[in-house]
């Protein structure tokens, strides 16, 4: 499968997901009275729960529902760290930036990840495979520097072992797609 | 109640803020985020003052007075705190005042001078952001923004558009259009109220000065200027005259000295607009609708309706705004009259408005050539006068060129909110009574600075219910009534900016209620002193109809002076 075909497939997959969640968002809109801006954050949270992030279009719908400008909805959403504006990747890599990890070199772990994947912390790769996030402290200081990938912990990292891990995830992706095709 | 302000005892109303009392007593307290007529936010802290027995400094704009309060507005502690605040603001502000369009008129720059900020005391990371130049009317430079929030409040509270708002938090905070898009891709109406209220150079108009200079320097071009009603009562302020001083004659001679070949008056086509609009209204009343008819002179308002109430576009008068009418006539009627090819005519509108810049590039406004080629604001004209080395105060008073320079008092009052309605009523009276003018031409219900003014006039057998609205936050209720089919009105004037064109987005900065009042007074003074005060008495307009257009509402008039509108997305 060429890279382009892969991207197209991922795109189709996402569109299917969006179609499936459409019914659910209608339910969200039904739950909250229209014109009541005090429901804004609750609504945004539910929308994010369904999509994994806040798509522009959904924020526009929410704005219309609670009758405030889209600029204000976006302003509120960007104020809180809990909201994200890009979809999550298949692998969500949380890099611990706590004190212990920092002393043990978590900054170079982060920059290695960023340069290997070509994105910054808080962003998702274009193929929707990887998301990098930073966390204040994961609470696993004894194995610093540590990252958590989809809630699986990898400690005592070096830039070398990190690159190995990355390769194995990339391999996993291609394999799982092949098996998807077989099904 | 009594309070002590800098050692002086003075009287204060309960509930009043310290800032209000101080201003009344002639004590200057600097402000950045404060806006009169809006509730205080206390976000910039520059108005900080010391209250005896209080622990910390308090923001005077939000702090209410109490009996026997002792306030010091200029103590060493206060001055030190204010200086630190300024230094912190400057630390996150580009230091390129040399190139900034607001230099010399910047509120932050003024404060750095007043408080003796001579060094770059705090140095560190600065917020970085891209300049947004995609809008046809307004440019944003978020790096210069000091986050005072004046633009956000005027956009949300006064205009009810909400095109921009604060986004992100802490160091990353900025003011941005929805979804951090460019301003031209969100339903911004280009009214420019944000620009005229910005204390620094973060929001500016899209400058047309370069193309205007190029046209002037091109000897093959006949460069024609037209001056809006509200320019002549505001331009002087840029050169230090009293607020609202009438400088019509100096404006005309300044334009000639800059190099414009002809200088015409948009008041002429304001008179023409009245004739066309009154005719359209008569027509609608006879045909039974759709009423109420809504005026279409304010391009920001037109864009608002297109975005937010597209179902009411049929209520909007089909008349072009006056400067577009003038442009269309210059490139047809006038071009023919003087035997010049319309491609050789370059029309520059001097407008108190940023939305006119956007309007001028609407594709439907113009035939083979755009009706208007460039639009400069009052501020840009002042810059051009300075660039041309003209001493404004020594300019002689000159009159407009003929024939598109004659105007009446009715055209002049287009500059003030309610003026279009007043002028229309004068002419409607003439039409409905079969040729008699109103006895008293002053129609006081349409005067004043209220957001909504309504009146009922009986002319002959017809009773007209009219309203004039300025500031778009006031228009929503009226529009909802029209939508519901319960609007009692026949004719509604709407001006996007609060107070009308005298307070437009292209006027001298900063906008203050005092300036608005003075300019409005001057507008009515021009009307009062005009030899003719009825649009239908404008001889050049009459001549235009006999020579060229035929009669009001004719086919030719429709081709040139009327337009159509487009539905736009709400978002």
XYZ file of C-alpha atoms in Angstrom:
754
model
C 0.000 0.000 0.000
C 1.546 3.324 -1.015
C 1.778 6.174 1.411
C -0.932 8.096 -0.431
C -3.329 5.163 -0.387
C -2.691 4.784 3.316
C -3.616 8.399 3.911
C -6.768 8.035 1.858
C -7.733 4.963 3.847
C -7.213 6.787 7.130
C -9.289 9.658 5.798
C -12.141 7.292 4.859
C -11.887 5.666 8.281
C -12.196 9.065 9.989
C -15.157 10.045 7.849
C -16.917 6.811 8.809
C -16.256 7.617 12.439
C -17.704 11.073 12.035
C -20.816 9.647 10.363
C -21.255 7.242 13.239
C -20.896 9.927 15.860
C -23.321 12.290 14.151
C -26.292 10.727 15.936
C -24.524 11.103 19.239
C -23.871 14.825 18.726
C -27.532 15.324 17.965
C -28.229 13.772 21.315
C -25.821 16.242 22.953
C -27.643 19.153 21.355
C -30.987 17.789 22.481
C -29.815 17.459 26.094
C -28.990 21.142 26.490
C -31.526 23.958 26.151
C -30.777 26.233 23.228
C -29.806 29.807 23.990
C -28.309 28.943 27.377
C -24.643 29.911 27.318
C -24.050 28.525 30.804
C -24.025 25.029 29.250
C -21.135 25.917 26.976
C -18.330 24.061 28.751
C -20.437 20.962 29.392
C -21.361 20.822 25.728
C -17.784 21.269 24.588
C -16.711 18.461 26.899
C -19.302 16.090 25.472
C -18.415 17.013 21.916
C -14.765 16.352 22.665
C -15.657 13.022 24.236
C -17.226 11.915 20.954
C -14.677 13.239 18.507
C -11.564 13.082 20.634
C -11.123 16.774 19.883
C -13.182 19.872 19.004
C -13.707 20.057 15.245
C -14.282 23.606 13.894
C -17.662 22.676 12.520
C -18.882 21.353 15.873
C -17.771 24.534 17.647
C -19.821 26.494 15.122
C -22.834 24.298 15.839
C -22.384 24.750 19.583
C -22.127 28.525 19.097
C -25.386 28.596 17.188
C -27.047 26.365 19.791
C -26.151 28.519 22.790
C -26.483 31.738 20.738
C -23.078 33.325 21.227
C -20.452 34.214 18.605
C -18.100 31.460 17.435
C -15.198 33.681 18.490
C -16.357 33.441 22.114
C -16.791 29.661 21.979
C -13.288 29.360 20.602
C -11.990 31.831 23.186
C -13.446 29.783 26.037
C -12.229 26.500 24.554
C -8.656 27.732 24.078
C -8.600 29.077 27.638
C -8.815 25.564 29.093
C -6.063 23.005 28.688
C -8.586 20.164 28.589
C -9.726 21.022 25.069
C -7.828 20.014 21.969
C -8.331 21.206 18.425
C -6.671 18.425 16.516
C -7.673 14.767 16.468
C -5.640 12.378 18.617
C -3.242 10.020 16.928
C -3.324 6.235 17.220
C -0.347 6.499 19.584
C -0.647 9.252 22.193
C 2.827 9.826 23.560
C 2.878 11.636 26.882
C 6.332 12.928 27.714
C 6.906 13.533 31.399
C 8.440 16.954 32.014
C 8.526 16.697 35.800
C 11.645 17.661 37.756
C 13.160 14.177 38.028
C 12.627 13.437 34.336
C 13.980 16.859 33.429
C 17.186 16.169 35.379
C 17.452 12.811 33.636
C 17.182 14.393 30.178
C 13.462 14.435 29.281
C 14.025 17.604 27.263
C 16.166 15.757 24.738
C 13.567 12.943 24.692
C 10.965 15.515 23.768
C 13.068 17.233 21.104
C 14.045 13.859 19.602
C 10.387 12.889 19.356
C 9.496 16.260 17.858
C 12.192 16.108 15.217
C 11.613 12.409 14.399
C 7.878 12.925 13.922
C 8.098 16.441 12.533
C 5.531 17.884 14.934
C 5.538 19.926 18.130
C 4.166 18.921 21.519
C 0.368 19.195 21.420
C 0.195 18.277 17.739
C -0.677 15.156 15.765
C 1.138 13.824 12.727
C -0.639 14.240 9.388
C -1.143 10.487 9.032
C -2.958 10.592 12.401
C -0.629 7.997 13.919
C 1.202 9.961 16.606
C 0.309 12.702 19.069
C 2.878 14.222 21.401
C 1.780 15.679 24.714
C 3.727 16.930 27.682
C 2.707 16.128 31.251
C 3.836 17.913 34.402
C 4.584 14.677 36.297
C 3.465 11.166 35.565
C 4.402 9.957 39.035
C 6.960 7.382 37.938
C 10.086 9.300 38.928
C 12.018 6.124 39.796
C 12.222 5.153 36.126
C 12.911 8.688 34.808
C 12.997 9.804 32.050
C 9.646 8.265 31.298
C 7.003 8.425 28.601
C 3.525 6.929 28.574
C 2.190 5.648 25.282
C -1.515 4.858 25.297
C -1.084 4.360 29.067
C 1.811 1.919 28.658
C 4.930 3.178 30.439
C 8.445 3.206 29.022
C 11.124 4.247 31.514
C 14.855 4.794 31.624
C 14.783 6.099 28.084
C 17.673 7.271 25.998
C 17.365 8.877 22.605
C 18.563 5.590 21.105
C 16.006 3.373 22.851
C 13.343 5.918 21.981
C 14.165 5.633 18.282
C 13.893 1.870 18.554
C 10.467 2.189 20.171
C 9.310 4.561 17.454
C 10.369 2.083 14.776
C 8.487 -0.743 16.465
C 5.278 1.344 16.609
C 5.602 2.287 12.988
C 6.042 -1.425 12.152
C 2.958 -2.264 14.219
C 0.925 0.209 12.206
C 1.844 -1.226 8.854
C 1.219 -4.778 10.108
C -2.167 -3.959 11.593
C -3.202 -2.322 8.327
C -2.202 -5.424 6.409
C -4.254 -7.588 8.752
C -7.170 -5.113 8.426
C -7.004 -5.620 4.694
C -7.093 -9.435 5.109
C -10.266 -9.167 7.154
C -20.799 62.547 49.876
C -17.362 64.076 50.249
C -14.017 62.556 49.428
C -10.498 63.917 49.599
C -8.710 63.792 46.278
C -5.026 64.727 46.368
C -5.659 66.838 49.489
C -8.690 68.661 48.038
C -12.156 67.962 49.343
C -14.634 67.267 46.590
C -18.189 66.119 46.177
C -19.076 62.713 44.762
C -22.203 60.742 44.002
C -22.579 57.399 45.826
C -21.717 54.528 43.488
C -19.505 56.686 41.277
C -16.005 55.463 40.514
C -12.882 57.287 41.650
C -11.934 57.816 37.997
C -15.191 59.627 37.235
C -14.801 61.981 40.168
C -11.181 62.665 39.318
C -11.979 63.487 35.683
C -14.737 65.851 36.749
C -12.317 67.588 39.114
C -9.736 67.985 36.355
C -7.352 65.369 37.729
C -5.906 63.241 34.961
C -5.613 59.534 35.596
C -4.220 57.561 32.660
C -6.326 54.686 31.303
C -5.900 52.096 28.588
C -8.717 49.582 28.924
C -11.347 52.053 30.170
C -14.250 52.961 27.866
C -16.877 55.465 28.899
C -20.417 54.081 28.608
C -19.129 50.542 29.216
C -18.844 48.726 32.512
C -15.260 48.742 33.831
C -12.991 45.723 33.404
C -9.962 46.951 35.344
C -7.681 44.821 33.225
C -4.816 47.190 32.364
C -4.248 48.498 35.946
C -2.701 51.715 34.653
C -5.372 53.803 36.415
C -4.154 52.523 39.736
C -4.498 54.936 42.733
C -3.695 54.876 46.420
C -6.502 54.853 48.999
C -5.578 55.761 52.574
C -5.894 52.828 54.991
C -6.105 50.416 52.068
C -3.565 47.629 51.711
C -2.909 47.708 48.019
C -3.307 50.081 45.100
C -6.743 49.954 43.481
C -7.900 50.462 39.883
C -9.754 53.789 39.938
C -11.892 52.895 36.909
C -13.650 50.150 38.868
C -13.360 51.383 42.467
C -16.463 53.059 43.935
C -16.137 56.067 46.234
C -17.210 56.019 49.899
C -17.770 58.711 52.495
C -14.579 60.450 53.679
C -12.422 58.410 51.338
C -8.872 59.755 50.974
C -7.387 59.143 47.511
C -3.990 60.002 46.113
C -3.676 59.744 42.355
C -0.151 60.977 41.953
C 1.873 59.775 44.937
C 5.378 58.366 44.415
C 4.023 54.866 45.051
C 1.327 55.301 42.401
C 3.732 56.743 39.863
C 6.225 53.944 40.488
C 3.549 51.289 40.052
C 2.270 52.871 36.841
C 5.764 53.115 35.447
C 6.349 49.413 36.142
C 3.086 48.527 34.425
C 4.129 50.525 31.370
C 7.570 48.906 31.379
C 5.976 45.467 31.486
C 3.660 46.339 28.607
C 6.595 47.671 26.606
C 8.563 44.472 27.314
C 6.003 42.516 25.295
C 5.566 45.128 22.568
C 7.603 45.572 19.381
C 9.936 48.538 19.637
C 9.478 49.708 16.071
C 7.669 52.972 16.771
C 9.650 54.587 13.941
C 7.666 52.570 11.422
C 4.347 52.364 13.218
C 1.399 54.179 11.734
C 0.220 55.180 15.212
C 3.497 56.810 16.201
C 2.740 60.226 17.649
C -0.854 59.293 18.356
C -0.287 56.081 20.305
C -1.663 55.880 23.826
C 1.112 53.561 25.008
C 3.827 55.741 23.485
C 2.293 58.792 25.157
C 2.392 57.044 28.537
C 6.035 56.011 28.139
C 6.812 59.699 27.619
C 4.650 60.911 30.518
C 6.156 58.415 32.917
C 9.725 58.838 31.736
C 10.293 55.293 30.516
C 13.727 55.700 28.967
C 15.147 52.208 29.075
C 14.052 48.762 28.081
C 13.975 47.568 31.681
C 12.435 44.113 31.297
C 13.781 41.993 28.507
C 12.692 38.489 27.677
C 10.656 36.468 25.282
C 8.077 38.420 23.308
C 4.801 37.101 21.960
C 5.191 36.363 18.257
C 2.316 36.431 15.793
C 1.649 36.903 12.115
C 0.224 40.100 10.669
C -3.231 39.541 9.180
C -3.614 41.597 6.014
C -6.194 39.514 4.180
C -9.219 41.670 5.011
C -9.978 44.361 2.421
C -10.571 46.918 5.173
C -8.713 46.141 8.392
C -5.186 44.979 9.182
C -4.224 43.282 12.426
C -0.778 43.134 13.968
C -1.287 41.006 17.091
C 2.277 41.597 18.291
C 1.432 45.230 18.957
C -1.708 44.323 20.894
C -1.623 45.216 24.607
C -4.733 43.105 25.372
C -6.763 46.020 26.717
C -9.878 44.427 25.209
C -11.465 47.616 23.871
C -11.853 46.136 20.382
C -13.423 42.965 21.772
C -15.959 44.881 23.829
C -16.979 47.257 21.075
C -17.331 44.329 18.650
C -19.426 42.230 21.027
C -21.324 44.779 23.090
C -21.809 47.731 20.793
C -21.908 46.008 17.397
C -23.078 42.539 18.458
C -20.907 41.023 15.763
C -18.304 39.270 17.883
C -15.853 38.715 15.055
C -12.897 38.827 17.448
C -12.300 37.679 20.989
C -9.558 36.771 23.414
C -8.019 33.383 22.721
C -5.621 31.165 24.691
C -4.315 32.084 28.098
C -1.376 33.586 29.938
C 1.638 34.394 27.797
C -0.082 33.021 24.700
C -3.152 35.262 25.114
C -4.116 37.262 22.083
C -7.091 38.847 20.418
C -8.042 36.904 17.320
C -10.947 36.211 14.984
C -12.932 33.036 15.620
C -10.913 29.813 15.177
C -7.846 32.031 14.673
C -8.757 32.472 11.055
C -8.037 35.550 9.043
C -10.428 38.460 9.514
C -11.753 38.192 5.957
C -12.977 34.628 6.497
C -15.126 35.348 9.561
C -18.343 37.395 9.515
C -16.598 40.681 10.355
C -18.552 43.645 8.975
C -15.459 45.857 8.537
C -17.073 48.734 10.473
C -13.701 49.625 11.987
C -15.012 50.413 15.472
C -12.199 48.188 16.747
C -9.682 50.287 14.825
C -10.917 53.615 16.092
C -10.907 52.303 19.660
C -7.473 50.643 19.541
C -4.978 52.515 21.754
C -1.968 51.269 19.769
C -1.164 50.188 16.228
C -2.518 46.643 16.534
C -5.585 47.404 14.433
C -5.337 49.740 11.474
C -7.162 50.384 8.254
C -5.887 48.822 5.044
C -4.070 51.772 3.548
C -4.917 52.930 0.029
C -2.486 55.856 0.137
C 0.062 54.221 -2.143
C -2.313 53.640 -5.023
C -3.769 57.126 -4.610
C -0.317 58.736 -4.812
C 0.470 56.628 -7.871
C -2.720 57.783 -9.573
C -1.978 61.411 -8.706
C 1.528 61.098 -10.122
C 0.184 59.559 -13.324
C -0.416 62.528 -15.607
C -2.733 60.538 -17.900
C -5.248 60.072 -15.118
C -7.954 62.467 -14.086
C -7.913 61.935 -10.330
C -11.139 62.889 -8.663
C -11.778 63.148 -4.931
C -15.121 63.112 -3.198
C -15.555 64.066 0.424
C -18.074 62.439 2.771
C -20.284 64.594 5.021
C -18.514 63.541 8.232
C -14.952 64.359 7.075
C -15.332 68.139 7.268
C -16.209 68.055 10.977
C -13.364 65.722 11.994
C -10.315 66.324 9.786
C -9.335 69.454 11.705
C -8.864 67.405 14.885
C -5.903 65.684 13.234
C -4.269 69.126 13.035
C -5.160 70.274 16.522
C -8.325 72.286 15.934
C -11.204 72.147 18.412
C -13.203 68.929 18.360
C -15.797 69.047 15.607
C -14.456 72.226 13.947
C -15.974 72.715 10.467
C -13.099 72.726 7.962
C -14.915 72.173 4.652
C -13.043 74.898 2.725
C -9.634 73.844 3.993
C -10.352 70.189 3.168
C -11.141 71.117 -0.430
C -8.033 73.266 -0.879
C -5.862 70.629 0.804
C -7.105 68.001 -1.672
C -6.358 70.333 -4.598
C -2.848 71.005 -3.277
C -2.212 67.287 -2.853
C -2.856 67.024 -6.567
C -6.448 65.943 -7.083
C -7.729 67.268 -10.411
C -11.311 67.663 -9.241
C -12.827 67.791 -5.780
C -16.482 66.868 -5.501
C -18.861 66.566 -2.610
C -20.427 63.264 -1.582
C -23.210 65.432 -0.095
C -24.341 65.898 -3.703
C -25.028 62.204 -4.071
C -26.450 62.129 -0.556
C -29.120 64.476 -1.930
C -29.466 62.153 -4.891
C -29.780 59.151 -2.561
C -32.654 60.898 -0.805
C -34.503 61.433 -4.098
C -34.010 57.813 -5.144
C -34.726 56.397 -1.700
C -37.852 58.515 -1.170
C -39.080 57.427 -4.602
C -38.410 53.800 -3.712
C -40.264 54.225 -0.422
C -43.306 55.775 -2.151
C -43.241 52.898 -4.586
C -43.099 50.309 -1.806
C -45.922 51.999 0.106
C -48.099 51.985 -3.008
C -47.254 48.383 -3.850
C -47.667 47.317 -0.241
C -44.171 46.235 0.510
C -41.890 44.864 1.465
C -41.810 47.293 4.354
C -40.252 48.504 6.551
C -37.680 49.676 4.067
C -34.166 49.673 5.516
C -31.550 52.221 4.448
C -28.451 50.992 2.660
C -25.930 53.827 3.084
C -23.823 52.096 5.708
C -21.789 49.267 4.128
C -21.002 47.690 7.500
C -24.711 47.455 8.211
C -25.393 46.004 4.748
C -22.781 43.315 5.364
C -24.271 42.623 8.796
C -27.684 42.029 7.249
C -26.180 39.800 4.553
C -24.492 37.657 7.191
C -27.050 37.550 9.964
C -30.480 38.314 8.449
C -30.224 37.295 4.780
C -33.975 36.618 4.750
C -34.579 40.368 5.187
C -32.469 41.499 2.219
C -35.648 42.368 0.307
C -36.385 45.011 2.909
C -33.068 46.688 2.227
C -33.286 49.684 -0.121
C -31.711 48.872 -3.454
C -29.979 52.286 -3.527
C -26.199 52.212 -3.655
C -24.473 54.128 -0.892
C -23.888 57.802 -1.807
C -20.183 57.569 -2.669
C -20.846 54.610 -4.999
C -23.587 56.616 -6.737
C -21.165 59.503 -7.099
C -18.499 57.162 -8.509
C -20.945 55.673 -11.013
C -21.983 59.148 -12.174
C -18.391 60.364 -12.421
C -17.552 57.554 -14.804
C -20.670 58.012 -16.941
C -22.460 61.359 -16.715
C -19.415 63.449 -15.836
C -17.026 61.595 -18.170
C -19.407 62.246 -21.066
C -19.902 65.847 -20.049
C -16.205 66.676 -20.111
C -15.321 64.241 -22.893
C -12.928 62.040 -20.967
C -12.780 58.269 -21.309
C -13.994 56.645 -18.063
C -10.886 54.466 -17.997
C -8.895 57.662 -17.451
C -10.891 58.655 -14.380
C -9.667 57.560 -10.962
C -12.200 58.091 -8.195
C -10.971 58.430 -4.623
C -13.533 58.564 -1.823
C -12.504 60.267 1.394
C -14.634 58.449 3.942
C -14.956 58.275 7.742
C -15.287 54.529 7.317
C -13.245 51.382 6.851
C -16.191 49.348 5.516
C -16.255 51.625 2.459
C -12.893 50.114 1.526
C -14.491 46.709 1.475
C -17.569 48.096 -0.293
C -15.519 49.682 -3.084
C -14.209 46.265 -4.123
C -17.625 44.561 -4.235
C -17.852 43.245 -7.795
C -21.464 44.338 -8.354
C -20.635 47.988 -7.650
C -19.430 49.134 -11.018
C -19.894 48.321 -14.654
C -16.879 48.020 -16.879
C -14.895 49.939 -14.280
C -15.365 49.934 -10.523
C -17.465 52.895 -9.386
C -14.830 53.868 -6.846
C -11.136 53.047 -7.258
C -9.784 53.803 -3.808
C -11.096 54.812 -0.402
C -9.049 56.764 2.110
C -10.112 57.453 5.680
C -9.995 60.799 7.485
C -6.758 59.633 9.112
C -5.174 58.695 5.791
C -6.101 62.064 4.292
C -4.421 63.778 7.253
C -1.286 61.684 6.618
C -1.325 62.628 2.941
C -1.694 66.317 3.817
C 1.346 66.037 6.098
C 3.296 64.094 3.478
C 2.581 66.801 0.915
C 4.096 69.409 3.236
C 0.902 71.374 3.563
C 0.350 73.687 6.540
C -3.297 72.916 7.164
C -3.958 76.050 9.229
C -2.700 78.389 6.493
C -4.884 76.859 3.780
C -7.444 79.115 2.102
C -11.117 78.131 2.090
C -12.191 76.876 -1.323
C -15.427 75.515 -2.753
C -16.169 72.190 -4.437
C -16.062 71.781 -8.216
C -19.261 71.756 -10.254
C -21.592 70.098 -11.030
C -21.213 67.238 -8.547
C -20.219 69.595 -5.783
C -23.473 71.323 -5.000
C -25.298 70.100 -1.939
C -28.002 71.010 0.517
C -28.279 70.802 4.284
C -30.191 67.561 3.839
C -27.122 65.941 2.298
C -24.900 67.300 5.062
C -26.825 65.624 7.889
C -26.137 62.155 6.432
C -23.053 62.337 8.643
C -25.039 62.117 11.874
C -27.217 59.225 13.030
C -30.834 60.035 12.191
C -29.792 62.450 9.450
C -30.760 60.245 6.532
C -34.231 59.823 8.009
C -34.617 63.544 8.651
C -33.543 64.371 5.108
C -35.847 61.689 3.707
C -38.814 63.037 5.646
C -38.227 66.541 4.263
C -38.379 65.179 0.717
C -41.166 62.670 1.423
C -43.229 65.619 2.679
C -42.611 67.406 -0.611
C -43.669 64.375 -2.633
C -46.670 63.366 -0.532
C -48.126 66.861 -0.329
C -47.632 67.398 -4.036
C -44.954 70.038 -3.800
C -44.819 71.889 -0.490
C -41.827 71.966 1.824
C -42.070 71.328 5.554
C -42.592 74.486 7.605
C -40.015 73.636 10.221
C -37.237 71.594 8.685
C -35.719 70.467 11.969
C -37.169 67.090 12.845
C -36.055 66.748 16.454
C -37.181 63.132 17.172
C -34.421 61.967 14.807
C -31.722 64.029 16.541
C -29.705 63.024 19.561
C -27.324 60.256 20.469
C -29.775 57.558 21.578
C -29.288 54.156 19.958
C -32.901 53.898 18.801
C -35.038 56.896 17.865
C -38.594 56.472 16.708
C -41.302 58.833 15.507
C -44.635 59.027 13.796
C -45.178 61.718 11.185
C -48.412 62.558 9.436
C -47.885 64.029 6.003
C -51.103 64.792 4.171
C -53.189 61.667 4.548
C -50.260 59.363 5.072
C -48.939 58.451 8.501
C -45.338 57.282 8.429
C -43.797 55.396 11.320
C -40.048 55.728 11.180
C -37.021 54.807 13.258
C -33.320 55.561 13.218
C -30.881 53.119 14.764
C -27.146 53.402 15.265
C -24.846 50.822 16.817
C -25.814 47.378 15.635
C -26.588 46.034 19.084
C -29.734 48.186 18.935
C -30.960 46.800 15.641
C -31.498 43.175 16.607
C -34.881 43.684 18.333
C -36.217 45.658 15.352
C -35.045 43.010 12.900
C -36.563 40.214 14.950
C -39.864 42.124 14.844
C -39.652 42.380 11.051
C -38.939 38.669 10.874
C -41.968 37.947 13.037
C -44.072 40.271 10.884
C -44.982 42.598 13.733
C -42.810 45.598 12.931
C -44.894 48.790 13.088
C -42.434 50.801 10.990
C -42.467 51.902 7.358
C -38.909 53.108 7.115
C -35.847 52.438 9.292
C -32.464 54.105 9.041
C -29.581 51.983 10.272
C -26.009 53.145 10.814
C -23.494 50.501 11.841
C -21.425 52.807 14.032
C -22.865 54.226 17.264
C -23.667 57.861 16.487
C -23.376 57.387 12.734
C -20.579 58.402 10.363
C -19.226 61.157 12.643
C -18.102 58.284 14.867
C -17.057 56.041 11.967
C -14.206 53.566 11.968
C -12.052 55.834 9.786
C -12.257 58.917 11.992
C -9.417 60.376 14.092
C -8.378 58.170 16.989
C -9.283 57.725 19.751
C -13.084 57.870 19.622
C -14.571 59.683 22.611
C -18.179 60.623 23.453
C -17.165 64.306 23.629
C -15.832 64.284 20.055
C -18.965 62.503 18.861
C -21.150 65.191 20.447
C -19.155 68.099 18.972
C -19.002 66.606 15.494
C -22.737 65.934 15.548
C -23.421 69.534 16.594
C -21.247 70.773 13.732
C -23.096 68.606 11.222
C -26.402 70.225 12.235
C -24.742 73.628 12.164
C -23.778 73.054 8.502
C -27.400 72.150 7.781
C -28.703 75.204 9.637
C -26.413 77.540 7.711
C -27.116 76.026 4.282
C -29.036 78.242 1.846
C -30.997 75.186 0.709
C -32.002 72.442 3.117
C -34.104 70.108 0.980
C -32.547 67.495 -1.292
C -35.168 68.073 -3.991
C -34.062 71.739 -4.142
C -30.525 70.796 -5.221
C -30.303 72.382 -8.676
C -27.433 70.217 -9.854
C -29.431 67.113 -8.938
C -32.427 68.476 -10.848
C -30.141 69.173 -13.796
C -28.737 65.639 -13.584
C -32.257 64.215 -13.911
C -33.227 66.422 -16.860
C -29.942 65.964 -18.707
C -29.159 62.346 -18.012
C -31.203 60.152 -15.708
C -34.736 61.024 -16.764
C -36.873 60.810 -13.678
C -36.273 59.381 -10.200
C -36.440 55.592 -10.282
C -36.018 55.521 -14.076
C -34.345 52.657 -15.905
C -31.114 54.627 -16.254
C -31.194 55.528 -12.548
C -31.663 51.868 -11.701
C -28.723 50.836 -13.870
C -26.364 53.309 -12.259
C -27.637 54.090 -8.796
C -29.119 50.834 -7.556
C -27.591 47.497 -6.680
C -28.383 44.052 -5.330
C -27.169 42.098 -2.321
C -25.763 38.655 -1.613
C -26.571 36.167 1.083
C -23.515 35.371 3.148
C -22.851 32.643 5.678
C -23.389 33.446 9.311
C -20.137 31.631 9.849
